[in-house]
């Protein structure tokens, strides 16, 4: 993963109410929550700063109402932040004209919505081709591109159906297809699978990963489901009441939760399935164990080996020993 | 809390007692204090609104000048724009293409023959794929030919064909503009409120003065009358669009214009079509009224028959209007409910436009046949059926055989129901009445509503029309009471019983498609003129919403609540009276509110049967072409309905908030 930021948010605030900007400025741009609420404002985003790296899947997590949707809408400028800056490929989004913004959306951004937001008066293919249509691309060409995408999202044979003739899962495939039509670089997904049944959701998650493997987009994915976050994320952002509480890899969140809120989120998870050996091993490089395990393996998969051997060596991809893991460490971790 | 409730009750009771005391002894008290102004607002204190309005409009017409053009130029320009398409449509359906002027004109092209018009409507109905509807529509058009209403019908149809699209397009544009600009929305909403509450008659006069007597004036009046719901529907549809849909349009890279025309408007289409249906129905409602300023066609026939007391002729033309109304209503409703089906195969040009191509060929064929056989051109006179004699005989029969029954029914209701109410409203001194209205406004809506009530009633009193306003209230009140007594139980029945619901809905839908004027015809024949006749017509016209809202309220109660009540051991009767009715009350109130609105609008029309209320004042304004007089009385009616509307809506909301239902 190359670590150049694709998108940067700097001290973004979003308040709802009358003249929120004046209000913020009159409070040194840093009023506390109580002051905000007693003045009759709604605090949707509070001082959020973050970077999104090229080709990563960044998952934003938090309870309903914690400001996830507002944050991504600030990033796409569907909502204007009250104060703060957002840079997309080093361009200040706040300074774009309407026209420039439309150009960026036409070529570099795509978004999938929780309730699909399909155009009910358009067929599947017309929905997917819509972003191309508004660019003025002729019918033949845009339908050709749309057909490719229909294949990608697995909707062959349903090109001429109307949305209401499709199941929820199929509808969201159309939503995904439409957002991919312009071959965006930055792909927003706002709880795309929350409205689906659990089984369908799982299937869609797998398919989503498959698509990402072949397309390699920079993805910002919202969910309130921690299992989903763990399954998909490279990094996770946890939000609470408009604030970003923690940014880190899934393992970071479990091993080093920033506060009780994060801890509560992670408590009931099957940790041995989520954490890799690396995160609990001793850094003592013991080479005398006959059994060796890779540092990236999940703990549950080496559980048997450790328990029967008493202690194992941990090696990295190039077979260098980087640490060791003992029965005691593992059982302490599991009983914890 | 408890204390407050009790004191509210005490205030309520004592106010009621004082009201009745004043009603009984008001005159004596006023005489005793030698202050007659308490009972009767002194004439020399009234403010001559009417005269000022008249001179303002006269100034507009004769002198107003907007630098480049005068007001007069402006009105002529509008008239011209409407006149052009109207003449084309009229030529197609009614007059044919003429060469030359007046009597010497030669027809160089025939208008569409009746068979062709049947073909057009048949094709339209085909799109709905509804067999029953196709038959209904075709029979309706054939009816017009068979019963000798063709000429007038086509004139009426032409004006509908022009008024509806203009009303729809203007309505959508205004709706879009006010969706985009919050300021415009704030300006336009009260204007719409006013336009829907000011009786039509009131603005017929200024239109008449500005545009002259004739079809164009009638069209303009129709458009003004029929357009407001389209603006509202558009605004409502746009405001209710799922914000995610809007966002998905924006993220697809839409410009603002693309967002509007490719996403928002098409997505709103189902709702907009409901608006179109309303525009059609209101336009038809205007058919008769607009003929007072020159519409011609069926409306003129009805009006002329009524004036001649030619009962048979009036009924014939009235039925023709009803037939057109029902056909157009069902047709436009079906279009609104048309399901979108996937086009699973590619369509060729011919396939796509097959129906239209065939229709054009059909019309040409009929035209050619028509030059050889007159049957294809004109429906043969020998086959026409004249029903006017039948109707006349029927009415005569009823009047001869049932006169006593009808008369005693009328007199009973008049003496024991209507007169007391009339005395009550006329008896209360006006200052006390205004005080009470203001208190009620305060109770339901605090300062805002109280001041609205106060200012509007003061306006009414200062125009010097207080007494007529009270007569309006009495007529409206008695009609609404009876309409509620009939309508609410019917609504409850429909709410509880599916079969009843189906039948009543069909019946009420039909009642509502009838132009308001039509109700007058049979009632006048049975009861002749007077307050009673007016009341019966108003009840018939205003009954529908009381039934409909009640049924809706009773039907839409959360099923879990009903189940909880049943588990608690409610009998069906208890379920109705302890659970369903109280929960449906907010909705029932809204129904009564609608009934009041309809009653007030109908009351103005009943001025034609000789009521002495504000409606009469408006009507006099119309017949004497006195702009100010009509408008001021019209405003009074509007204010009454606005006060009633705001108070009842506030009450309904208060209840809803209390129960936590939305
Ligand atoms: N248009 C708006 N007007 C007022 N408040 C809003 C608006 N949009 C969002 N909010 C408020 O901002 C907060 C964050 O909302 P949102 O970003 O939708 O949260 P999430 O997506 O995490 O559920 C909520 O309290 C919500 O009520
Ligand atoms: Mg959300």
Tab-separated table of N, CA and C in Angstrom, chain A residues 13 15 17-31 35-36 39 41 81-83:
chain	number	residue	atom	x	y	z
A	13	UNK	N	-15.643	20.777	11.022
A	13	UNK	CA	-16.797	20.896	11.915
A	13	UNK	C	-18.054	21.003	11.074
A	15	UNK	N	-22.046	21.988	12.083
A	15	UNK	CA	-23.165	22.213	12.998
A	15	UNK	C	-24.396	22.514	12.159
A	17	UNK	N	-28.048	24.504	12.179
A	17	UNK	CA	-28.708	25.610	12.881
A	17	UNK	C	-28.494	26.898	12.094
A	18	UNK	N	-28.927	28.019	12.652
A	18	UNK	CA	-28.774	29.293	11.945
A	18	UNK	C	-27.390	29.888	12.171
A	19	UNK	N	-26.768	30.307	11.095
A	19	UNK	CA	-25.447	30.937	11.168
A	19	UNK	C	-24.459	30.195	12.049
A	20	UNK	N	-24.239	28.923	11.787
A	20	UNK	CA	-23.358	28.155	12.669
A	20	UNK	C	-21.920	28.669	12.627
A	21	UNK	N	-21.522	29.239	11.487
A	21	UNK	CA	-20.136	29.668	11.350
A	21	UNK	C	-19.841	30.800	12.341
A	22	UNK	N	-20.775	31.758	12.369
A	22	UNK	CA	-20.597	32.873	13.296
A	22	UNK	C	-20.503	32.361	14.723
A	23	UNK	N	-21.392	31.425	15.018
A	23	UNK	CA	-21.417	30.874	16.371
A	23	UNK	C	-20.070	30.248	16.730
A	24	UNK	N	-19.536	29.444	15.797
A	24	UNK	CA	-18.253	28.798	16.067
A	24	UNK	C	-17.164	29.839	16.286
A	25	UNK	N	-17.142	30.841	15.391
A	25	UNK	CA	-16.081	31.832	15.490
A	25	UNK	C	-16.162	32.617	16.789
A	26	UNK	N	-17.399	32.877	17.215
A	26	UNK	CA	-17.516	33.629	18.464
A	26	UNK	C	-17.136	32.782	19.678
A	27	UNK	N	-16.916	31.480	19.459
A	27	UNK	CA	-16.470	30.631	20.563
A	27	UNK	C	-15.092	30.051	20.282
A	28	UNK	N	-14.235	30.844	19.635
A	28	UNK	CA	-12.863	30.416	19.344
A	28	UNK	C	-12.788	29.133	18.537
A	29	UNK	N	-13.799	28.884	17.744
A	29	UNK	CA	-13.851	27.649	16.959
A	29	UNK	C	-13.707	26.395	17.805
A	30	UNK	N	-14.064	26.482	19.062
A	30	UNK	CA	-13.937	25.281	19.876
A	30	UNK	C	-14.914	25.268	21.050
A	31	UNK	N	-16.196	25.422	20.799
A	31	UNK	CA	-17.158	25.377	21.898
A	31	UNK	C	-17.332	23.938	22.364
A	35	UNK	N	-22.313	23.854	25.321
A	35	UNK	CA	-22.526	25.204	24.787
A	35	UNK	C	-23.261	25.120	23.457
A	36	UNK	N	-22.835	24.185	22.627
A	36	UNK	CA	-23.445	24.045	21.305
A	36	UNK	C	-24.925	23.719	21.435
A	39	UNK	N	-27.186	26.392	22.828
A	39	UNK	CA	-27.431	27.477	21.874
A	39	UNK	C	-28.382	27.025	20.767
A	41	UNK	N	-27.978	24.446	18.599
A	41	UNK	CA	-27.381	23.854	17.404
A	41	UNK	C	-27.290	22.345	17.552
A	81	UNK	N	-18.965	21.661	4.889
A	81	UNK	CA	-18.577	21.732	6.294
A	81	UNK	C	-18.740	23.156	6.813
A	82	UNK	N	-19.046	23.294	8.094
A	82	UNK	CA	-19.184	24.638	8.654
A	82	UNK	C	-17.821	25.336	8.661
A	83	UNK	N	-16.843	24.674	9.242
A	83	UNK	CA	-15.472	25.142	9.026
A	83	UNK	C	-14.584	23.918	8.816
